[in-house]
mmCIF file of C-alpha atoms and ligand atoms in Angstrom:
data_model
loop_
_atom_site.group_PDB
_atom_site.id
_atom_site.type_symbol
_atom_site.label_atom_id
_atom_site.label_comp_id
_atom_site.label_asym_id
_atom_site.label_seq_id
_atom_site.Cartn_x
_atom_site.Cartn_y
_atom_site.Cartn_z
ATOM 1 C CA UNK A 22 193.045 144.757 81.457
ATOM 2 C CA UNK A 23 190.638 147.225 80.081
ATOM 3 C CA UNK A 24 187.223 147.321 82.141
ATOM 4 C CA UNK A 25 185.442 145.606 79.099
ATOM 5 C CA UNK A 26 187.941 143.112 79.473
ATOM 6 C CA UNK A 27 187.538 142.297 82.815
ATOM 7 C CA UNK A 28 183.618 142.446 82.983
ATOM 8 C CA UNK A 29 183.934 140.065 80.206
ATOM 9 C CA UNK A 30 185.653 137.307 81.903
ATOM 10 C CA UNK A 31 183.773 137.836 85.736
ATOM 11 C CA UNK A 32 180.500 136.996 83.222
ATOM 12 C CA UNK A 33 182.497 133.725 81.458
ATOM 13 C CA UNK A 34 183.572 132.857 85.075
ATOM 14 C CA UNK A 35 179.748 133.230 86.850
ATOM 15 C CA UNK A 36 178.281 131.282 84.472
ATOM 16 C CA UNK A 37 181.441 128.335 84.632
ATOM 17 C CA UNK A 38 181.154 128.049 88.504
ATOM 18 C CA UNK A 39 177.493 129.051 89.136
ATOM 19 C CA UNK A 40 177.740 132.622 90.803
ATOM 20 C CA UNK A 41 174.831 134.672 90.707
ATOM 21 C CA UNK A 42 175.524 138.137 91.348
ATOM 22 C CA UNK A 43 173.618 140.734 93.124
ATOM 23 C CA UNK A 44 174.579 144.346 93.041
ATOM 24 C CA UNK A 45 172.816 147.059 95.135
ATOM 25 C CA UNK A 46 172.443 150.462 92.906
ATOM 26 C CA UNK A 47 174.479 152.134 94.945
ATOM 27 C CA UNK A 48 177.800 150.266 92.494
ATOM 28 C CA UNK A 49 179.263 151.791 89.849
ATOM 29 C CA UNK A 50 178.084 150.833 86.590
ATOM 30 C CA UNK A 51 181.179 148.770 85.778
ATOM 31 C CA UNK A 52 179.976 146.499 88.884
ATOM 32 C CA UNK A 53 175.916 146.427 87.902
ATOM 33 C CA UNK A 54 176.854 145.468 84.044
ATOM 34 C CA UNK A 55 178.181 142.488 85.025
ATOM 35 C CA UNK A 56 175.287 141.711 87.500
ATOM 36 C CA UNK A 57 172.554 139.531 87.280
ATOM 37 C CA UNK A 58 170.514 141.440 89.256
ATOM 38 C CA UNK A 59 171.046 145.161 90.184
ATOM 39 C CA UNK A 60 168.417 146.986 93.110
ATOM 40 C CA UNK A 61 167.136 148.032 96.319
ATOM 41 C CA UNK A 62 168.225 146.204 99.734
ATOM 42 C CA UNK A 63 164.678 144.188 99.705
ATOM 43 C CA UNK A 64 164.738 143.177 95.858
ATOM 44 C CA UNK A 65 168.451 141.965 96.375
ATOM 45 C CA UNK A 66 167.086 139.314 98.582
ATOM 46 C CA UNK A 67 164.515 138.404 96.874
ATOM 47 C CA UNK A 68 166.828 137.607 94.142
ATOM 48 C CA UNK A 69 169.115 135.760 96.463
ATOM 49 C CA UNK A 70 166.466 133.568 97.498
ATOM 50 C CA UNK A 71 165.071 133.039 93.689
ATOM 51 C CA UNK A 72 168.365 132.054 92.255
ATOM 52 C CA UNK A 73 169.228 129.521 90.841
ATOM 53 C CA UNK A 74 172.441 129.069 91.290
ATOM 54 C CA UNK A 75 174.250 128.059 94.888
ATOM 55 C CA UNK A 76 176.379 130.907 95.375
ATOM 56 C CA UNK A 77 175.304 134.352 95.678
ATOM 57 C CA UNK A 78 178.038 137.250 95.584
ATOM 58 C CA UNK A 79 176.679 140.041 96.741
ATOM 59 C CA UNK A 80 178.012 143.543 95.939
ATOM 60 C CA UNK A 81 177.448 145.740 98.608
ATOM 61 C CA UNK A 82 176.858 146.203 102.195
ATOM 62 C CA UNK A 83 177.113 143.800 105.226
ATOM 63 C CA UNK A 84 173.528 143.929 106.010
ATOM 64 C CA UNK A 85 172.495 142.804 102.540
ATOM 65 C CA UNK A 86 174.950 140.229 102.545
ATOM 66 C CA UNK A 87 173.412 138.750 106.484
ATOM 67 C CA UNK A 88 169.854 139.455 104.933
ATOM 68 C CA UNK A 89 170.454 137.221 101.832
ATOM 69 C CA UNK A 90 171.481 134.638 104.297
ATOM 70 C CA UNK A 91 168.630 134.656 106.734
ATOM 71 C CA UNK A 92 166.293 134.437 103.299
ATOM 72 C CA UNK A 93 168.691 131.701 101.856
ATOM 73 C CA UNK A 94 170.658 130.037 104.018
ATOM 74 C CA UNK A 95 171.456 127.034 101.994
ATOM 75 C CA UNK A 96 173.370 128.800 99.502
ATOM 76 C CA UNK A 97 176.731 130.085 99.982
ATOM 77 C CA UNK A 98 176.948 133.853 100.223
ATOM 78 C CA UNK A 99 179.751 136.035 99.846
ATOM 79 C CA UNK A 100 180.114 139.632 100.234
ATOM 80 C CA UNK A 101 182.140 141.461 97.927
ATOM 81 C CA UNK A 102 184.111 143.502 100.283
ATOM 82 C CA UNK A 103 184.905 142.327 104.139
ATOM 83 C CA UNK A 104 185.137 146.298 105.367
ATOM 84 C CA UNK A 105 181.622 147.362 103.931
ATOM 85 C CA UNK A 106 179.599 147.873 106.724
ATOM 86 C CA UNK A 107 176.632 150.087 106.815
ATOM 87 C CA UNK A 108 176.901 152.930 109.747
ATOM 88 C CA UNK A 109 173.965 153.199 110.817
ATOM 89 C CA UNK A 110 173.401 149.641 110.866
ATOM 90 C CA UNK A 111 176.750 149.592 113.029
ATOM 91 C CA UNK A 112 174.894 151.991 115.326
ATOM 92 C CA UNK A 113 172.670 149.959 117.710
ATOM 93 C CA UNK A 114 173.356 146.612 118.424
ATOM 94 C CA UNK A 115 171.233 144.438 119.928
ATOM 95 C CA UNK A 116 171.610 144.656 123.627
ATOM 96 C CA UNK A 117 170.775 148.957 123.498
ATOM 97 C CA UNK A 118 167.950 147.477 121.870
ATOM 98 C CA UNK A 119 166.786 145.317 124.713
ATOM 99 C CA UNK A 120 167.752 148.362 127.451
ATOM 100 C CA UNK A 121 165.708 151.180 124.835
ATOM 101 C CA UNK A 122 162.311 148.044 124.571
ATOM 102 C CA UNK A 123 162.209 148.488 128.623
ATOM 103 C CA UNK A 124 161.300 152.073 128.214
ATOM 104 C CA UNK A 125 158.295 151.196 125.787
ATOM 105 C CA UNK A 126 156.308 148.388 126.456
ATOM 106 C CA UNK A 127 153.490 147.214 124.589
ATOM 107 C CA UNK A 128 155.213 148.758 121.732
ATOM 108 C CA UNK A 129 155.703 146.524 118.448
ATOM 109 C CA UNK A 130 159.170 146.796 117.811
ATOM 110 C CA UNK A 131 159.956 148.014 113.907
ATOM 111 C CA UNK A 132 163.531 147.617 112.326
ATOM 112 C CA UNK A 133 164.545 148.997 108.849
ATOM 113 C CA UNK A 134 166.505 146.566 107.000
ATOM 114 C CA UNK A 135 168.967 148.679 107.250
ATOM 115 C CA UNK A 136 170.021 146.716 110.995
ATOM 116 C CA UNK A 137 172.424 143.919 111.449
ATOM 117 C CA UNK A 138 171.877 140.260 112.090
ATOM 118 C CA UNK A 139 172.009 140.404 115.563
ATOM 119 C CA UNK A 140 169.982 143.360 116.279
ATOM 120 C CA UNK A 141 166.946 141.227 114.012
ATOM 121 C CA UNK A 142 166.954 138.852 117.050
ATOM 122 C CA UNK A 143 165.071 141.548 118.939
ATOM 123 C CA UNK A 144 162.800 142.681 116.505
ATOM 124 C CA UNK A 145 158.913 142.192 115.733
ATOM 125 C CA UNK A 146 158.680 143.026 112.097
ATOM 126 C CA UNK A 147 161.681 144.188 109.709
ATOM 127 C CA UNK A 148 160.704 146.470 106.737
ATOM 128 C CA UNK A 149 162.222 148.762 103.545
ATOM 129 C CA UNK A 150 162.259 152.034 102.644
ATOM 130 C CA UNK A 151 159.700 150.853 99.792
ATOM 131 C CA UNK A 152 157.516 148.970 102.750
ATOM 132 C CA UNK A 153 157.723 150.982 105.078
ATOM 133 C CA UNK A 154 154.668 152.956 104.907
ATOM 134 C CA UNK A 155 152.700 150.357 104.532
ATOM 135 C CA UNK A 156 153.659 147.912 106.453
ATOM 136 C CA UNK A 157 154.012 150.500 109.652
ATOM 137 C CA UNK A 158 150.014 150.281 108.604
ATOM 138 C CA UNK A 159 149.012 147.395 108.838
ATOM 139 C CA UNK A 160 150.151 146.318 111.980
ATOM 140 C CA UNK A 161 147.291 146.344 114.145
ATOM 141 C CA UNK A 162 148.998 147.755 117.233
ATOM 142 C CA UNK A 163 149.165 152.195 117.554
ATOM 143 C CA UNK A 164 152.354 152.120 119.446
ATOM 144 C CA UNK A 165 155.633 151.307 117.247
ATOM 145 C CA UNK A 166 158.892 151.423 118.584
ATOM 146 C CA UNK A 167 160.952 152.395 115.378
ATOM 147 C CA UNK A 168 164.794 151.780 115.097
ATOM 148 C CA UNK A 169 167.151 153.068 113.727
ATOM 149 C CA UNK A 170 166.358 155.239 110.888
ATOM 150 C CA UNK A 171 165.013 158.860 112.822
ATOM 151 C CA UNK A 172 164.766 160.028 109.285
ATOM 152 C CA UNK A 173 162.834 157.121 108.181
ATOM 153 C CA UNK A 174 161.471 157.149 111.302
ATOM 154 C CA UNK A 175 160.435 160.850 110.751
ATOM 155 C CA UNK A 176 158.686 160.680 107.222
ATOM 156 C CA UNK A 177 156.285 157.423 108.588
ATOM 157 C CA UNK A 178 155.132 159.899 111.503
ATOM 158 C CA UNK A 179 154.195 162.327 108.619
ATOM 159 C CA UNK A 180 152.423 160.098 106.781
ATOM 160 C CA UNK A 181 150.741 158.114 109.435
ATOM 161 C CA UNK A 182 150.344 160.645 112.080
ATOM 162 C CA UNK A 183 147.271 158.513 113.747
ATOM 163 C CA UNK A 184 149.917 155.850 115.465
ATOM 164 C CA UNK A 185 152.307 156.873 118.208
ATOM 165 C CA UNK A 186 155.956 156.520 116.964
ATOM 166 C CA UNK A 187 158.799 156.098 118.721
ATOM 167 C CA UNK A 188 162.106 157.006 117.241
ATOM 168 C CA UNK A 189 165.738 155.931 117.829
ATOM 169 C CA UNK A 190 168.267 159.123 116.801
ATOM 170 C CA UNK A 191 170.135 157.458 114.370
ATOM 171 C CA UNK A 192 170.574 157.335 110.520
ATOM 172 C CA UNK A 193 172.610 157.070 107.497
ATOM 173 C CA UNK A 194 175.372 159.445 107.505
ATOM 174 C CA UNK A 195 175.204 159.805 103.974
ATOM 175 C CA UNK A 196 171.995 160.990 103.270
ATOM 176 C CA UNK A 197 172.140 163.490 106.329
ATOM 177 C CA UNK A 198 175.276 165.465 104.316
ATOM 178 C CA UNK A 199 172.598 167.219 102.311
ATOM 179 C CA UNK A 200 172.193 170.247 103.229
ATOM 180 C CA UNK A 201 168.613 172.662 102.547
ATOM 181 C CA UNK A 202 171.247 175.304 101.258
ATOM 182 C CA UNK A 203 172.810 172.779 98.391
ATOM 183 C CA UNK A 204 168.487 172.125 97.944
ATOM 184 C CA UNK A 205 167.669 175.242 97.678
ATOM 185 C CA UNK A 206 171.236 176.329 95.089
ATOM 186 C CA UNK A 207 170.095 173.051 93.095
ATOM 187 C CA UNK A 208 166.491 174.564 93.003
ATOM 188 C CA UNK A 209 167.746 177.616 92.032
ATOM 189 C CA UNK A 210 170.227 176.800 89.289
ATOM 190 C CA UNK A 211 167.454 174.084 88.286
ATOM 191 C CA UNK A 212 164.160 175.445 87.796
ATOM 192 C CA UNK A 213 161.921 173.050 86.022
ATOM 193 C CA UNK A 214 163.292 170.061 87.657
ATOM 194 C CA UNK A 215 161.843 167.463 89.625
ATOM 195 C CA UNK A 216 163.070 166.655 93.319
ATOM 196 C CA UNK A 217 163.314 163.354 93.813
ATOM 197 C CA UNK A 218 164.251 162.528 97.177
ATOM 198 C CA UNK A 219 165.376 159.256 99.528
ATOM 199 C CA UNK A 220 163.652 158.628 102.722
ATOM 200 C CA UNK A 221 166.735 158.679 104.551
ATOM 201 C CA UNK A 222 167.774 162.499 104.219
ATOM 202 C CA UNK A 223 167.110 164.510 106.833
ATOM 203 C CA UNK A 224 162.993 165.973 107.543
ATOM 204 C CA UNK A 225 165.037 169.441 106.895
ATOM 205 C CA UNK A 226 165.247 169.179 103.661
ATOM 206 C CA UNK A 227 162.389 166.257 102.681
ATOM 207 C CA UNK A 228 159.675 169.166 102.774
ATOM 208 C CA UNK A 229 161.448 170.197 99.346
ATOM 209 C CA UNK A 230 160.917 166.972 97.793
ATOM 210 C CA UNK A 231 158.791 167.090 94.778
ATOM 211 C CA UNK A 232 158.851 162.314 95.504
ATOM 212 C CA UNK A 233 160.597 160.326 98.315
ATOM 213 C CA UNK A 234 161.027 156.936 97.998
ATOM 214 C CA UNK A 235 163.514 154.218 97.740
ATOM 215 C CA UNK A 236 166.237 153.347 95.104
ATOM 216 C CA UNK A 237 163.955 152.214 92.945
ATOM 217 C CA UNK A 238 160.912 154.492 93.638
ATOM 218 C CA UNK A 239 163.135 157.461 92.830
ATOM 219 C CA UNK A 240 164.234 154.818 89.281
ATOM 220 C CA UNK A 241 161.059 154.355 88.651
ATOM 221 C CA UNK A 242 159.135 157.395 89.098
ATOM 222 C CA UNK A 243 162.179 159.020 86.590
ATOM 223 C CA UNK A 244 161.516 156.596 84.286
ATOM 224 C CA UNK A 245 158.213 156.338 83.925
ATOM 225 C CA UNK A 246 157.305 160.167 84.170
ATOM 226 C CA UNK A 247 157.972 162.483 81.272
ATOM 227 C CA UNK A 248 159.873 165.301 82.813
ATOM 228 C CA UNK A 249 163.314 166.218 81.451
ATOM 229 C CA UNK A 250 165.157 167.378 84.425
ATOM 230 C CA UNK A 251 165.647 165.549 87.403
ATOM 231 C CA UNK A 252 167.505 166.390 90.614
ATOM 232 C CA UNK A 253 168.174 163.602 93.159
ATOM 233 C CA UNK A 254 168.751 163.492 96.851
ATOM 234 C CA UNK A 255 170.551 160.090 97.352
ATOM 235 C CA UNK A 256 173.844 158.090 97.161
ATOM 236 C CA UNK A 257 175.091 159.536 93.459
ATOM 237 C CA UNK A 258 175.537 156.188 91.682
ATOM 238 C CA UNK A 259 171.812 157.209 91.167
ATOM 239 C CA UNK A 260 172.233 159.513 89.001
ATOM 240 C CA UNK A 261 175.163 157.883 86.597
ATOM 241 C CA UNK A 262 172.591 154.891 86.513
ATOM 242 C CA UNK A 263 169.772 157.353 85.224
ATOM 243 C CA UNK A 264 171.712 158.873 82.941
ATOM 244 C CA UNK A 265 172.634 156.093 81.364
ATOM 245 C CA UNK A 266 168.752 154.720 81.289
ATOM 246 C CA UNK A 267 167.673 157.883 79.949
ATOM 247 C CA UNK A 268 170.038 159.432 77.326
ATOM 248 C CA UNK A 269 166.674 162.112 76.500
ATOM 249 C CA UNK A 270 166.768 163.313 80.031
ATOM 250 C CA UNK A 271 168.911 165.387 82.978
ATOM 251 C CA UNK A 272 169.619 164.209 85.969
ATOM 252 C CA UNK A 273 171.517 166.034 88.514
ATOM 253 C CA UNK A 274 173.249 165.486 92.170
ATOM 254 C CA UNK A 275 171.569 167.517 94.917
ATOM 255 C CA UNK A 276 174.923 167.251 96.905
ATOM 256 C CA UNK A 277 178.156 166.270 95.753
ATOM 257 C CA UNK A 278 178.909 165.142 99.414
ATOM 258 C CA UNK A 279 176.153 163.047 98.858
ATOM 259 C CA UNK A 280 178.125 159.777 98.337
ATOM 260 C CA UNK A 281 178.640 156.433 100.613
ATOM 261 C CA UNK A 282 181.812 154.974 101.127
ATOM 262 C CA UNK A 283 181.481 151.525 102.339
ATOM 263 C CA UNK A 284 179.308 151.324 99.050
ATOM 264 C CA UNK A 285 182.523 152.280 96.937
ATOM 265 C CA UNK A 286 184.470 150.124 98.283
ATOM 266 C CA UNK A 287 183.809 147.220 96.048
ATOM 267 C CA UNK A 288 185.660 147.139 92.857
ATOM 268 C CA UNK A 289 185.412 145.532 89.447
ATOM 269 C CA UNK A 290 188.575 143.847 90.480
ATOM 270 C CA UNK A 291 187.057 142.462 93.825
ATOM 271 C CA UNK A 292 184.539 141.275 92.219
ATOM 272 C CA UNK A 293 186.475 139.551 89.903
ATOM 273 C CA UNK A 294 188.249 137.840 92.990
ATOM 274 C CA UNK A 295 184.734 136.839 94.271
ATOM 275 C CA UNK A 296 183.579 134.500 90.942
ATOM 276 C CA UNK A 297 187.305 133.121 90.706
ATOM 277 C CA UNK A 298 187.365 132.479 94.887
ATOM 278 C CA UNK A 299 189.666 134.008 96.781
ATOM 279 C CA UNK A 300 188.159 137.371 97.673
ATOM 280 C CA UNK A 301 185.570 138.130 100.040
ATOM 281 C CA UNK A 302 184.032 137.210 102.964
ATOM 282 C CA UNK A 303 181.359 133.871 103.300
ATOM 283 C CA UNK A 304 178.805 135.014 105.380
ATOM 284 C CA UNK A 305 178.740 132.456 108.063
ATOM 285 C CA UNK A 306 175.582 133.249 110.259
ATOM 286 C CA UNK A 307 174.902 130.997 113.654
ATOM 287 C CA UNK A 308 171.362 128.215 113.662
ATOM 288 C CA UNK A 309 170.412 130.582 116.602
ATOM 289 C CA UNK A 310 170.726 133.853 115.003
ATOM 290 C CA UNK A 311 168.860 132.567 111.432
ATOM 291 C CA UNK A 312 165.985 131.231 113.435
ATOM 292 C CA UNK A 313 165.376 134.197 115.772
ATOM 293 C CA UNK A 314 167.034 137.267 112.919
ATOM 294 C CA UNK A 315 164.630 134.796 110.371
ATOM 295 C CA UNK A 316 161.107 135.987 112.277
ATOM 296 C CA UNK A 317 161.177 139.580 112.100
ATOM 297 C CA UNK A 318 161.623 138.935 107.400
ATOM 298 C CA UNK A 319 158.862 136.793 107.309
ATOM 299 C CA UNK A 320 156.295 139.170 109.562
ATOM 300 C CA UNK A 321 157.514 141.757 107.144
ATOM 301 C CA UNK A 322 156.439 139.957 104.150
ATOM 302 C CA UNK A 323 153.375 138.392 105.895
ATOM 303 C CA UNK A 324 152.363 141.767 106.158
ATOM 304 C CA UNK A 325 154.177 143.200 102.601
HETATM 305 P P1 13P B 403 167.214 151.064 99.742
HETATM 306 O O1 13P B 403 168.044 150.559 99.037
HETATM 307 O O2 13P B 403 166.368 150.592 100.321
HETATM 308 O O3 13P B 403 166.561 152.392 99.427
HETATM 309 O O4 13P B 403 168.163 151.911 100.493
HETATM 310 C C1 13P B 403 169.303 152.551 100.337
HETATM 311 C C2 13P B 403 170.303 152.433 100.889
HETATM 312 O O5 13P B 403 171.068 153.443 101.624
HETATM 313 C C3 13P B 403 170.722 151.077 101.534
HETATM 314 O O6 13P B 403 172.041 151.348 101.967
HETATM 315 FE FE1 SF4 B 404 174.712 152.774 105.355
HETATM 316 FE FE2 SF4 B 404 173.760 154.701 104.307
HETATM 317 FE FE3 SF4 B 404 175.781 153.159 102.912
HETATM 318 FE FE4 SF4 B 404 173.180 152.919 102.623
HETATM 319 S S1 SF4 B 404 173.822 155.139 102.537
HETATM 320 S S2 SF4 B 404 174.969 151.328 103.224
HETATM 321 S S3 SF4 B 404 172.146 153.666 105.196
HETATM 322 S S4 SF4 B 404 175.655 154.280 105.279
#
């Protein structure tokens, strides 16, 4: 079977069986082409809740499927590849956070959406990379404990110096791989290119960025500016997507190593088996987790 034939079969099956396919933008184009919505972590969950279909297939990693389940608990939510986790989310569990909180009495606990549903039970407000600055500014308390991404946290501290923001030393191993040396070399090779970067990157390289923002922010910037060349400092699938969307512009990866192996676990064949009904993992969250974890998501929606 060719890629095109498999894609056609997936589209036929998803319509027949009433499955809404959501794909994070870090998925490869063969998968995003069959998706009903492609976007960043938060946009995907919002679409899951809006979808008319009763079954949602999340092509991404586990915390994204859990967030979908929290936002639409009555729907059947399937994670495309059961092994696809996020090392940053797995790096901090609820027990550790509860212990950490004891050292920060009176602080509002803010967590990046890239965390487990179980950890979210111990969090006051959740944020995404696109909403973090706006939401943390709006929180009345000037003392914030931000977990788990210390790089996004460093960006928050820089943007909101008037608040006292305590950080946990977690982060995304994928974005950490981009080095200052690579950025300098890439800028030298493409001197006219605008450097678009995700705030999950280290502060050591954030200072080189012409634009810092979420996956959607980076894509919108490139689509809406007239510059002809862009260096992309985030997961390298974004280079492919942008190049397909804007063939008249040129896009270059800032590093060959910024590849998320968890996102890459999902194949088009996995998507086929999921819509067929014999693949993926149906996400189940108990009532207590659904109720308690949902609170920080509701707070995010209220602030956002
Ligand atoms: P966004 O999709 O929120 O930009 O985050 C990037 C990421 O690393 C997702 O896992
Ligand atoms: Fe997690 Fe980073 Fe992969 Fe996103 S890119 S899923 S934050 S490891």
